[in-house]
PDB file of C-alpha atoms and ligand atoms in Angstrom:
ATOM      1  CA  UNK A   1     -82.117 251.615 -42.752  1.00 93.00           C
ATOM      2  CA  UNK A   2     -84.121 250.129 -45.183  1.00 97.00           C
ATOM      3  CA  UNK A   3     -85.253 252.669 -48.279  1.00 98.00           C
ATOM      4  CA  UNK A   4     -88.088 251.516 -50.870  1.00 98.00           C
ATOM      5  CA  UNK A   5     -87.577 253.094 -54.110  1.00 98.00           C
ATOM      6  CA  UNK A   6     -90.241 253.711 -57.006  1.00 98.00           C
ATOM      7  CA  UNK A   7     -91.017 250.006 -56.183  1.00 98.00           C
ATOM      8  CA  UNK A   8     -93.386 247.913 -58.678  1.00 97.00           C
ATOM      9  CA  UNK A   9     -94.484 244.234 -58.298  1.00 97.00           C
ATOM     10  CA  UNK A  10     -97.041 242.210 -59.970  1.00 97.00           C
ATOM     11  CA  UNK A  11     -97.685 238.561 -60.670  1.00 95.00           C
ATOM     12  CA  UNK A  12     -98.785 238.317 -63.879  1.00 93.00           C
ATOM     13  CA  UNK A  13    -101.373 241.067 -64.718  1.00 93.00           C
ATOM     14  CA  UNK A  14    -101.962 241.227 -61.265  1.00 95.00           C
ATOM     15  CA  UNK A  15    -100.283 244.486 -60.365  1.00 96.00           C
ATOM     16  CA  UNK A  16     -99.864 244.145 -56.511  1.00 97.00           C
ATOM     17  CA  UNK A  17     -97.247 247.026 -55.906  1.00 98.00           C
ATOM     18  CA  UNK A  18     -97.350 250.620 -57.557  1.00 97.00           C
ATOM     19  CA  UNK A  19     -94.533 253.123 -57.181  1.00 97.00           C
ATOM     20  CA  UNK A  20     -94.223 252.195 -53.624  1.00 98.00           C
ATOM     21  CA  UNK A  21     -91.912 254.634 -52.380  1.00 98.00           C
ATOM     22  CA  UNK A  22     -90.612 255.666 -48.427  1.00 97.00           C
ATOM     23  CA  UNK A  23     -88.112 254.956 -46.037  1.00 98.00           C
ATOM     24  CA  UNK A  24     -87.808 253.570 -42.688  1.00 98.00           C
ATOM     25  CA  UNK A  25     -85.237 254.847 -40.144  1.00 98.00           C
ATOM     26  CA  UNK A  26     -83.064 252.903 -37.431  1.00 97.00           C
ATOM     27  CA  UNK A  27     -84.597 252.743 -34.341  1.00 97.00           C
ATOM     28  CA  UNK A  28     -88.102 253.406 -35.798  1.00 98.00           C
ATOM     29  CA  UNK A  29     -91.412 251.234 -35.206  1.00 98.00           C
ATOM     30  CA  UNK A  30     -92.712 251.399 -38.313  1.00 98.00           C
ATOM     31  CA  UNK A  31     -96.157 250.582 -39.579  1.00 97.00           C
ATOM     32  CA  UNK A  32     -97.856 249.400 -42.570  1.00 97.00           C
ATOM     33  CA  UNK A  33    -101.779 249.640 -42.976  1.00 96.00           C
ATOM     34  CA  UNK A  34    -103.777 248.650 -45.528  1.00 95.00           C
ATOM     35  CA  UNK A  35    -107.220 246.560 -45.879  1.00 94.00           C
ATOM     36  CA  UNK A  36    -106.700 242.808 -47.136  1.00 94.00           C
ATOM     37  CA  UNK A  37    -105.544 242.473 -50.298  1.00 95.00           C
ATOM     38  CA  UNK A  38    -103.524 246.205 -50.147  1.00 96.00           C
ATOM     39  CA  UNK A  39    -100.352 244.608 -50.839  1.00 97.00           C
ATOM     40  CA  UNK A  40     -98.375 244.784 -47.761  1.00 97.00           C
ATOM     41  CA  UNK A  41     -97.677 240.857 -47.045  1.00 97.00           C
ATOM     42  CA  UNK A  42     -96.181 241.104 -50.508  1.00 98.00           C
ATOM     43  CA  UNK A  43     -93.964 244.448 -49.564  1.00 98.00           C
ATOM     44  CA  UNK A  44     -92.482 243.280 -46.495  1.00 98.00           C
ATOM     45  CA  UNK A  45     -91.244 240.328 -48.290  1.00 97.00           C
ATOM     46  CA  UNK A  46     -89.657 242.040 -50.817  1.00 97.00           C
ATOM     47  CA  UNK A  47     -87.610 244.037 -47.659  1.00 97.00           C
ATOM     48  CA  UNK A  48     -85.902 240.369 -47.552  1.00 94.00           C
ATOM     49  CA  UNK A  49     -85.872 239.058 -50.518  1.00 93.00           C
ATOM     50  CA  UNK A  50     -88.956 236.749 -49.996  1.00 93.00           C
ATOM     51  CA  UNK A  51     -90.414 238.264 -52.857  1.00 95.00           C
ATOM     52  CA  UNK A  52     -88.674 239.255 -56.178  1.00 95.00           C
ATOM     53  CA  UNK A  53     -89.821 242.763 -57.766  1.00 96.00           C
ATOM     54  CA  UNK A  54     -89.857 243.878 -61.746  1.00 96.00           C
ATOM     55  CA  UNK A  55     -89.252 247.740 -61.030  1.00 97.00           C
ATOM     56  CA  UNK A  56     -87.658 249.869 -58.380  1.00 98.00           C
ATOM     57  CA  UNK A  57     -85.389 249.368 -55.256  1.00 98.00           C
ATOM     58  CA  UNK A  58     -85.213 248.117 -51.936  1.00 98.00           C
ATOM     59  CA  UNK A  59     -82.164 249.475 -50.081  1.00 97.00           C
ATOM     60  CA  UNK A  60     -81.362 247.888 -47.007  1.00 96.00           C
ATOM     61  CA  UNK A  61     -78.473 249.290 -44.826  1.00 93.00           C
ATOM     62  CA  UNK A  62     -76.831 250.488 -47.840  1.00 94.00           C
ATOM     63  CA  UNK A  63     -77.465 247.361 -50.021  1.00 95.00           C
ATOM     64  CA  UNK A  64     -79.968 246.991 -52.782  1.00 97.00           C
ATOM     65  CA  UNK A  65     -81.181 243.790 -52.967  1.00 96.00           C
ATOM     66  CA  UNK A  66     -81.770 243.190 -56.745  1.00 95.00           C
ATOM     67  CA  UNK A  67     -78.057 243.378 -57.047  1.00 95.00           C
ATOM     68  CA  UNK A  68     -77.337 240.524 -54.509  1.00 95.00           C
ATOM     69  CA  UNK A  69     -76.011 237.237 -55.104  1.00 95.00           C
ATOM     70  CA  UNK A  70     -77.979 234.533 -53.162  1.00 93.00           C
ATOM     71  CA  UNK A  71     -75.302 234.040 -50.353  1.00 94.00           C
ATOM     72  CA  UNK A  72     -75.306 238.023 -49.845  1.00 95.00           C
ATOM     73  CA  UNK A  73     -78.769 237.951 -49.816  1.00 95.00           C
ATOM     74  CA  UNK A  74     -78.580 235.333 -47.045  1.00 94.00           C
ATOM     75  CA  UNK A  75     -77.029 237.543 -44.726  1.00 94.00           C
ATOM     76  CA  UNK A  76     -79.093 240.287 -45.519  1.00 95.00           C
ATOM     77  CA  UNK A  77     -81.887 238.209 -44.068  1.00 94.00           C
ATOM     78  CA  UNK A  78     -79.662 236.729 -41.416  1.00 95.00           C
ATOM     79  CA  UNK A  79     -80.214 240.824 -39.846  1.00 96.00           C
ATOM     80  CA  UNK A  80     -83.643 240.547 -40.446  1.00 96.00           C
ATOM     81  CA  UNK A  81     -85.812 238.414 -38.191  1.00 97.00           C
ATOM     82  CA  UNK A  82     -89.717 237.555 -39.062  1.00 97.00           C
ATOM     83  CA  UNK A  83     -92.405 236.766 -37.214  1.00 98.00           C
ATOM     84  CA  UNK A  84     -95.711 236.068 -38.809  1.00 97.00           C
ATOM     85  CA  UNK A  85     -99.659 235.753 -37.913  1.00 96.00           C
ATOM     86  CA  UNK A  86     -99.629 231.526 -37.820  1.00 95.00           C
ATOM     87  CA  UNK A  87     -96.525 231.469 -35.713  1.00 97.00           C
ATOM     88  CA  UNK A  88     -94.518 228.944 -37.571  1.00 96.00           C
ATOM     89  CA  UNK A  89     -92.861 226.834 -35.218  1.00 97.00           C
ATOM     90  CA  UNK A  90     -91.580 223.286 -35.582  1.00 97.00           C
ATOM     91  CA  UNK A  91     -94.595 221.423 -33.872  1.00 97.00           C
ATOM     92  CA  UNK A  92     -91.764 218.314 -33.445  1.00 97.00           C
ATOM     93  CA  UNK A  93     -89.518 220.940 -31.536  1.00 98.00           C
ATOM     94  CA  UNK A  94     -89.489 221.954 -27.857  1.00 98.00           C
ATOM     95  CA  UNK A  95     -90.092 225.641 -27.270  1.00 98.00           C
ATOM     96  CA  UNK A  96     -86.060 225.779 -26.587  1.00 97.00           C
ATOM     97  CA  UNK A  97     -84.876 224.040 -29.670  1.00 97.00           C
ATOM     98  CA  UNK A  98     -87.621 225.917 -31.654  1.00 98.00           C
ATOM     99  CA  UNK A  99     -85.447 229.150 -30.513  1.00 98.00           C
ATOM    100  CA  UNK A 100     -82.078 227.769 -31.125  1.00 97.00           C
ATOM    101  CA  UNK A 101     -83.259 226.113 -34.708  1.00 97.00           C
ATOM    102  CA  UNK A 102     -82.017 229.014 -36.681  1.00 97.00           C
ATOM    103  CA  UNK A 103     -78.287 228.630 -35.232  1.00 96.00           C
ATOM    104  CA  UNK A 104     -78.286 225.396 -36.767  1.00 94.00           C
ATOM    105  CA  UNK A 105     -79.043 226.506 -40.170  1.00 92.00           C
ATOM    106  CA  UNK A 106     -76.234 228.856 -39.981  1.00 93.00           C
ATOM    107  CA  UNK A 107     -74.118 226.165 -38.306  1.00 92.00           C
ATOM    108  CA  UNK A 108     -73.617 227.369 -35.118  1.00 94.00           C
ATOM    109  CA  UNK A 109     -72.789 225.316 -32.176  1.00 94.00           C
ATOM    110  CA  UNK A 110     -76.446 226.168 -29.978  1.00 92.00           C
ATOM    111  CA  UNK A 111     -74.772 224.254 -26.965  1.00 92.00           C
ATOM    112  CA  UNK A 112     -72.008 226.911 -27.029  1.00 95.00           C
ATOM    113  CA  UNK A 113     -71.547 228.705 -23.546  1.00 96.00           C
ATOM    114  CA  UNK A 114     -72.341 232.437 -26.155  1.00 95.00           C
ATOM    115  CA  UNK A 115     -75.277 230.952 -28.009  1.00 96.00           C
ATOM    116  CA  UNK A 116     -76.594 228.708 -24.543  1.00 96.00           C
ATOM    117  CA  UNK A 117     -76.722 232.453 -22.615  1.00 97.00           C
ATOM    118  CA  UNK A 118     -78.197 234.030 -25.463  1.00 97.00           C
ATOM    119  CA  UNK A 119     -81.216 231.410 -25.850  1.00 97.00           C
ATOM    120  CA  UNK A 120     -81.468 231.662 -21.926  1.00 97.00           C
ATOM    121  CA  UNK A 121     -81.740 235.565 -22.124  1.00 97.00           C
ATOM    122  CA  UNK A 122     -84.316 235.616 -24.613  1.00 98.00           C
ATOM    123  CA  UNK A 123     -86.259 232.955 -22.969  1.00 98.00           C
ATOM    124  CA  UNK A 124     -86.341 235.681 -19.866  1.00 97.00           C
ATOM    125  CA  UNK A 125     -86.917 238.395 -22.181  1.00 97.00           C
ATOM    126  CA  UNK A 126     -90.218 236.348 -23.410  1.00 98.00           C
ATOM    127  CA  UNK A 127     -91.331 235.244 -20.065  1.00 97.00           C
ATOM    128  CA  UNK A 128     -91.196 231.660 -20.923  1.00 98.00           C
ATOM    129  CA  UNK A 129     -88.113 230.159 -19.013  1.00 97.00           C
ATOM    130  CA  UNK A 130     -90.378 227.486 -17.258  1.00 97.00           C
ATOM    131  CA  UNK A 131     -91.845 226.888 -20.782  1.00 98.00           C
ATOM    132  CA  UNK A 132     -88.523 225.764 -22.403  1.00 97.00           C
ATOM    133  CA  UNK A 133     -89.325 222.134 -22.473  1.00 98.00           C
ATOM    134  CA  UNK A 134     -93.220 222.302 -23.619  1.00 98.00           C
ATOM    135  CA  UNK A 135     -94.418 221.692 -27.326  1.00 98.00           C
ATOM    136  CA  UNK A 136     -95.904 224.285 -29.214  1.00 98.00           C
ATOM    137  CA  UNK A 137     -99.568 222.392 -28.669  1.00 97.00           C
ATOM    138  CA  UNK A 138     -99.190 222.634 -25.449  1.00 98.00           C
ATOM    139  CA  UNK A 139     -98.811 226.601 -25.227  1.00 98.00           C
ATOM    140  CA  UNK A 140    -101.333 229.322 -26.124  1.00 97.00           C
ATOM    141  CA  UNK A 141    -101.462 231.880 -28.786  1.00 97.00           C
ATOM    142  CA  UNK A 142     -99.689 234.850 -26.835  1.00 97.00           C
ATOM    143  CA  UNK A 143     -96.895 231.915 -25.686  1.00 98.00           C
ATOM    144  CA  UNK A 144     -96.443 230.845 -29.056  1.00 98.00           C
ATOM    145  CA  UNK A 145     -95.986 234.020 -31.009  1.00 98.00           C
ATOM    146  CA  UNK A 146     -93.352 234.707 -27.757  1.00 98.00           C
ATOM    147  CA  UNK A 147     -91.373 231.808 -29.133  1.00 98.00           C
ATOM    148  CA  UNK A 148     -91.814 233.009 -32.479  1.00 98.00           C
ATOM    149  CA  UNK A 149     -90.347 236.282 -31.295  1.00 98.00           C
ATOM    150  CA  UNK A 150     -87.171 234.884 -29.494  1.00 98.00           C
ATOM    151  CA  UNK A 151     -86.368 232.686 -32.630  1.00 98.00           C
ATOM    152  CA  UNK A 152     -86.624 235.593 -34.842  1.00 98.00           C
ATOM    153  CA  UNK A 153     -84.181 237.321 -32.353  1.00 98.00           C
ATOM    154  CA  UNK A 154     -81.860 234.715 -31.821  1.00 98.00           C
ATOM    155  CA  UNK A 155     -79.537 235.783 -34.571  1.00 97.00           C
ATOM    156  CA  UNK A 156     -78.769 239.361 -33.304  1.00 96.00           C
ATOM    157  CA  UNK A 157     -80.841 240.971 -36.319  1.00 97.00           C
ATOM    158  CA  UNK A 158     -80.761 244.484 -36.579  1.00 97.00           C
ATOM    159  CA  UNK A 159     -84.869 244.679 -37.889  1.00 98.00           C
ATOM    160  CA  UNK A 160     -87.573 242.666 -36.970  1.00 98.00           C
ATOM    161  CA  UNK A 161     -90.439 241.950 -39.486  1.00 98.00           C
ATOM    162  CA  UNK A 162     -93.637 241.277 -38.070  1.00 98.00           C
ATOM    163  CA  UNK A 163     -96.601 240.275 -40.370  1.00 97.00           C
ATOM    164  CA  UNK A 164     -99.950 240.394 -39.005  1.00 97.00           C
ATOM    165  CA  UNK A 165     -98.083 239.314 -35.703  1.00 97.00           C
ATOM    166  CA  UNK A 166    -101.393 240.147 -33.635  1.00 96.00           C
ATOM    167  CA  UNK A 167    -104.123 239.176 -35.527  1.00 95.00           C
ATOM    168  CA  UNK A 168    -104.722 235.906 -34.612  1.00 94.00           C
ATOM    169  CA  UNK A 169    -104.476 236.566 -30.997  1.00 95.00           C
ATOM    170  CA  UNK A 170    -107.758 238.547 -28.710  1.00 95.00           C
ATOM    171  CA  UNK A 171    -106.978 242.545 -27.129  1.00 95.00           C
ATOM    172  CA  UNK A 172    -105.660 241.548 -24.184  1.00 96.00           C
ATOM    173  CA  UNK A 173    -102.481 239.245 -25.836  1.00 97.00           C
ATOM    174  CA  UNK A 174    -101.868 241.173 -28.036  1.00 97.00           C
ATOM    175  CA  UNK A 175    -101.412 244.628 -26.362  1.00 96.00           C
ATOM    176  CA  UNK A 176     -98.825 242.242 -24.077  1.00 97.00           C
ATOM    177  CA  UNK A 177     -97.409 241.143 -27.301  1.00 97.00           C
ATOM    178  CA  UNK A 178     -97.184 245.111 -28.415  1.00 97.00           C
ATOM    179  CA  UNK A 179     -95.515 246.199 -25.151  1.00 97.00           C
ATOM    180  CA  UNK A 180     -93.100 242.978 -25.543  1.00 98.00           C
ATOM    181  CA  UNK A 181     -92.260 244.342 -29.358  1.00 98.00           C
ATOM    182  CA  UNK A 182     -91.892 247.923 -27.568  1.00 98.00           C
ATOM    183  CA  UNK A 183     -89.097 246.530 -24.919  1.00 97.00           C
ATOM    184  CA  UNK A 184     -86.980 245.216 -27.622  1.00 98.00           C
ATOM    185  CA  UNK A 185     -86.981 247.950 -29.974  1.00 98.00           C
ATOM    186  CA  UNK A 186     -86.222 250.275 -26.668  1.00 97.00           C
ATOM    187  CA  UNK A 187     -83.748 247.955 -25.021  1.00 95.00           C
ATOM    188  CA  UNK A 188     -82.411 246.034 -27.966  1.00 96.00           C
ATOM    189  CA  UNK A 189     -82.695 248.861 -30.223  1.00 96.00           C
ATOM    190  CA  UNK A 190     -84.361 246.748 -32.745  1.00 98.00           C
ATOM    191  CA  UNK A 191     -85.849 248.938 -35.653  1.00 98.00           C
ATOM    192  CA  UNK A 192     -89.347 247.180 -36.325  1.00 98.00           C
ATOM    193  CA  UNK A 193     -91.577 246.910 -39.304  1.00 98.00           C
ATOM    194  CA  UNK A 194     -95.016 245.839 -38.628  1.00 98.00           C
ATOM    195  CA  UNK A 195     -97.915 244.747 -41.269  1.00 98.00           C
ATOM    196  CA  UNK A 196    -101.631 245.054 -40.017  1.00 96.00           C
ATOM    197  CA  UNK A 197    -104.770 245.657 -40.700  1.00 94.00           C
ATOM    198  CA  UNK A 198    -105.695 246.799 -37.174  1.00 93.00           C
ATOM    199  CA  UNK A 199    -105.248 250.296 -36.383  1.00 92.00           C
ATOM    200  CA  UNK A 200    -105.081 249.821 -32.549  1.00 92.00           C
ATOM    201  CA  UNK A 201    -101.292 247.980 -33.408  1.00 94.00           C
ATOM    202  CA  UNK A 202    -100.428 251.892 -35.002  1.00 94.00           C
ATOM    203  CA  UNK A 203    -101.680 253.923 -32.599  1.00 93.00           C
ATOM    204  CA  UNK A 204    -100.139 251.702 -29.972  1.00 95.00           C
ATOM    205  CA  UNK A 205     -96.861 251.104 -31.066  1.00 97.00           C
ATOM    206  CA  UNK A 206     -95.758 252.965 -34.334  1.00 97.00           C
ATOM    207  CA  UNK A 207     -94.126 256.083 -34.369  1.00 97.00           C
ATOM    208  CA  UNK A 208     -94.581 255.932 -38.646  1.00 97.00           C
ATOM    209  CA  UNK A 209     -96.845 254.720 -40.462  1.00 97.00           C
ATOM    210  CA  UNK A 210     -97.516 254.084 -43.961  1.00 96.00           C
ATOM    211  CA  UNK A 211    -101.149 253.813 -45.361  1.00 96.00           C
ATOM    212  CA  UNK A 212    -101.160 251.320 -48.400  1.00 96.00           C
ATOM    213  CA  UNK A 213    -103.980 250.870 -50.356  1.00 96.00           C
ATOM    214  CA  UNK A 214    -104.591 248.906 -54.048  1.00 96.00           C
ATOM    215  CA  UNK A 215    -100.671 248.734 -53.865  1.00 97.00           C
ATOM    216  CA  UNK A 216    -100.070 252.279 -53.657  1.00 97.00           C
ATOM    217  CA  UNK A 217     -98.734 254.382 -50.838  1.00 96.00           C
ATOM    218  CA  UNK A 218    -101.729 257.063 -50.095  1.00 94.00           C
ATOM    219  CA  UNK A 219    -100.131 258.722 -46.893  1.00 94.00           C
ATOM    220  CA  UNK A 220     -96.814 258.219 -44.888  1.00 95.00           C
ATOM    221  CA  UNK A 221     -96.510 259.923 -41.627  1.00 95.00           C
ATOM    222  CA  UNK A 222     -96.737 259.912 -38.028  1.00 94.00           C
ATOM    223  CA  UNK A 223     -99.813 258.008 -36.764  1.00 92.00           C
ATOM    224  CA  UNK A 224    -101.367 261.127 -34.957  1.00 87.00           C
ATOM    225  CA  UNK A 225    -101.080 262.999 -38.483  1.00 84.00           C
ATOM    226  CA  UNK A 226    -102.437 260.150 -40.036  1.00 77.00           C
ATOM    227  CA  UNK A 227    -105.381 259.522 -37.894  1.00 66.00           C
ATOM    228  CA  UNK A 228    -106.463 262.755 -36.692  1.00 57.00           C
ATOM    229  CA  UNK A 229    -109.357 264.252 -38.054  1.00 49.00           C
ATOM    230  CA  UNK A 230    -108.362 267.740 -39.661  1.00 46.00           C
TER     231      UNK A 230
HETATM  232  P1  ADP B   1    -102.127 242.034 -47.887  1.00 80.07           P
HETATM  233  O1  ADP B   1    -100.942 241.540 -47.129  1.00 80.07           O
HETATM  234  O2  ADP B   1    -102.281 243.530 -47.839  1.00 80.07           O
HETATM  235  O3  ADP B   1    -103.387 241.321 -47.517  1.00 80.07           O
HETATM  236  P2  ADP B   1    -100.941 240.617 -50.083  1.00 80.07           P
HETATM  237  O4  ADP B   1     -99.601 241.204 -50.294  1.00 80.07           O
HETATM  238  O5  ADP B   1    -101.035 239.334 -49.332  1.00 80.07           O
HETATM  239  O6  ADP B   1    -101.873 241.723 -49.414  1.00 80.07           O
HETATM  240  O7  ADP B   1    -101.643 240.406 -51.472  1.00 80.07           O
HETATM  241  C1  ADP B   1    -101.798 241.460 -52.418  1.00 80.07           C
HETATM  242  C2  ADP B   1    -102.451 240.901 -53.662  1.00 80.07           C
HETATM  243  O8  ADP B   1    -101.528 240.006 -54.294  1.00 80.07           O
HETATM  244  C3  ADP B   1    -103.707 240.092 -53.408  1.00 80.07           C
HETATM  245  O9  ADP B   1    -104.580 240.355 -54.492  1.00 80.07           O
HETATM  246  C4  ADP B   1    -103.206 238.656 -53.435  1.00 80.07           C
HETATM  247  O10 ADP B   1    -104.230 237.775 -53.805  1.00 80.07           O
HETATM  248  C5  ADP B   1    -102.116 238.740 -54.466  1.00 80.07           C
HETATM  249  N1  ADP B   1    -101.064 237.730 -54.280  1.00 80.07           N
HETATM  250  C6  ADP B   1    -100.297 237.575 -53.172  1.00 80.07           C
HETATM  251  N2  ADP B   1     -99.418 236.591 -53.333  1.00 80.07           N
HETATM  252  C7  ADP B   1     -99.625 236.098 -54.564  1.00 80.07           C
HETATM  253  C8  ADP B   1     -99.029 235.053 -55.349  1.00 80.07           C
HETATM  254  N3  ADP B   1     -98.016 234.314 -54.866  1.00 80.07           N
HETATM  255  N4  ADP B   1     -99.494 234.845 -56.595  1.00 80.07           N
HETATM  256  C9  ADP B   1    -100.497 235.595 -57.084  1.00 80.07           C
HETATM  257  N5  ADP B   1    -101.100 236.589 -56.432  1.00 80.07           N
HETATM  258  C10 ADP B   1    -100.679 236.838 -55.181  1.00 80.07           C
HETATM  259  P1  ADP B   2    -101.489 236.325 -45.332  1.00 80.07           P
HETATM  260  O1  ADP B   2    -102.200 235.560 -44.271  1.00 80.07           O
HETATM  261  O2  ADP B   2    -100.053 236.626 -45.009  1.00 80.07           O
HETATM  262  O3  ADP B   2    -102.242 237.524 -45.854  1.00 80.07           O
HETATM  263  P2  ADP B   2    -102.100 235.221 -47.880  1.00 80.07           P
HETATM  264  O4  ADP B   2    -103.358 234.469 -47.701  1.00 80.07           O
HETATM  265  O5  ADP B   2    -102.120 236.561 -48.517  1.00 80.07           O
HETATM  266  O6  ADP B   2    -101.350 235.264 -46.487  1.00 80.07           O
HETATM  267  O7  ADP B   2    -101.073 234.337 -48.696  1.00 80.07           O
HETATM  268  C1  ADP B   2    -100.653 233.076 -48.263  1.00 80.07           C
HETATM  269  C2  ADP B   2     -99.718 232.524 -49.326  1.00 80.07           C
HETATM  270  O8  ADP B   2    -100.436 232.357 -50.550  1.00 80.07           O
HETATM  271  C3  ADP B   2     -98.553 233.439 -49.637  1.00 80.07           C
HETATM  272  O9  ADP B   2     -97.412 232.677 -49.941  1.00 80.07           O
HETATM  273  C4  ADP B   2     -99.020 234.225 -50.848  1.00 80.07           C
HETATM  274  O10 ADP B   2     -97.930 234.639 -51.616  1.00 80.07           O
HETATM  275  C5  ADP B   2     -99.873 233.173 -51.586  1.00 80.07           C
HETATM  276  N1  ADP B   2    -101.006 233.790 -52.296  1.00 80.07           N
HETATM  277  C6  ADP B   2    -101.839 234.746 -51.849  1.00 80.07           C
HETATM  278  N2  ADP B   2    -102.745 235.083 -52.790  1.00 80.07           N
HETATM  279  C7  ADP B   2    -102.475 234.287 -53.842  1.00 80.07           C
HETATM  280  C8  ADP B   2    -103.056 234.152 -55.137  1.00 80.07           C
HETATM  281  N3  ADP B   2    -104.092 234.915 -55.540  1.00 80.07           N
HETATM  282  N4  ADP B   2    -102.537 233.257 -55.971  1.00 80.07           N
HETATM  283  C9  ADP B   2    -101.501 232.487 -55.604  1.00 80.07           C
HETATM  284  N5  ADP B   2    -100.890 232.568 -54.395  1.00 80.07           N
HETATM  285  C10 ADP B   2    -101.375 233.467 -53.539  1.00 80.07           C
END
């Protein structure tokens, strides 16, 4: 599903990727550890096209993204929803319209009776149908990143890319945020690529993980392989 090739990034001298190389499978919960600094914000945002690279290949679903034109890159990252550790919603929004704002960009009708079912769903699927008229500053951490979650999923995306999705947010609301990533990979069949530091977020959800460190891959495997003392 998405296949990183012999991938190299830097900015300026700063070499941030090194021959970054694995793949991640449909269907998979994938992880990506590293301490600050390893490199993974940067790799997860060349998987859309956040980030250019000088060397190597990203491969998603068959398409290599240094050969797209802008518009094909678009819908590239139209499959992939994001979801990120400050939450990034529209403080001037409602919880609802924060949801439906990406329908807009791609100029769909949100009041249609497809898309108005589809918000509604999610909205159930978050736990946060009584919330739908409440600002962001007037909902907690665990509520917000649940908005955050339904917008990213509001466009029928095939992978979900979560950076540090947990890590502003204390144990408790963020193993419900885990379970709530686990439900729609299950029931939505979601692939999902997540980016932490915290090795509680791999054991919990992952079934691979990747271990990045100075930019390089040191291990890929599952987590108990990973983690298990020999
Ligand atoms: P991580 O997500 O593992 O914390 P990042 O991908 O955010 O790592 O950063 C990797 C390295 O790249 C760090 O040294 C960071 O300072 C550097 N870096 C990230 N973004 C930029 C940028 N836009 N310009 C210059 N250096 C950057
Ligand atoms: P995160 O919380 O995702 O780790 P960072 O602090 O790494 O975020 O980066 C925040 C933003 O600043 C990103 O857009 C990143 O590309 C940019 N950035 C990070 N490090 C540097 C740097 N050394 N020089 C310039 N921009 C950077």
């Amino acid at each position: 599903m998405i296949e990183i090739q012999n991938l190299y990034k830097s900015y300026g001298n700063l070499e941030v990727l090194k021959d970054v190389s694995f793949s991640i499978e449909q269907g998979d919960i994938f992880g990506i550890i590293g301490q600050s600094g390893a490199g993974k914000s940067t790799l997860l945002r060349c998987f859309n096209g956040l980030e250019s690279f000088q060397k190597g290949e990203v491969v998603v679903d068959g398409k290599a993204i240094s050969s797209l034109d802008k518009k094909q890159l678009s819908f590239v990252q139209k499959e992939m929803g994001m979801i990120f550790q400050n939450f990034n919603l529209l403080n001037r929004l409602n919880v609802y319209d924060n949801i439906a704002l990406p329908l807009k960009f791609w100029k769909q009708d949100p009041n249609s009776q497809e898309n108005k079912q589809r918000i509604e769903n999610l909205l159930k699927l978050v736990g946060l149908e009584e919330k739908r008229h409440a600002y962001p500053r007037q909902l907690s951490g665990g509520q917000k990143q649940r908005v955050a979650i339904a917008r990213a999923l509001v466009l029928n995306p095939k992978i979900l890319l979560c950076d540090e999705a947990t890590s502003a947010l204390d144990p408790q609301i963020t193993r419900d945020i885990l379970n709530l990533l686990l439900k729609i990979n299950k029931e939505m069949n979601i692939t999902i690529v997540v980016v932490t530091h915290q090795m509680e977020v791999i054991k919990q959800i992952c079934n691979k993980v990747a271990f990045l460190k100075d930019g390089r891959v040191l291990s890929v495997g599952k987590p108990e392989e990973l983690f298990v003392a020999p």
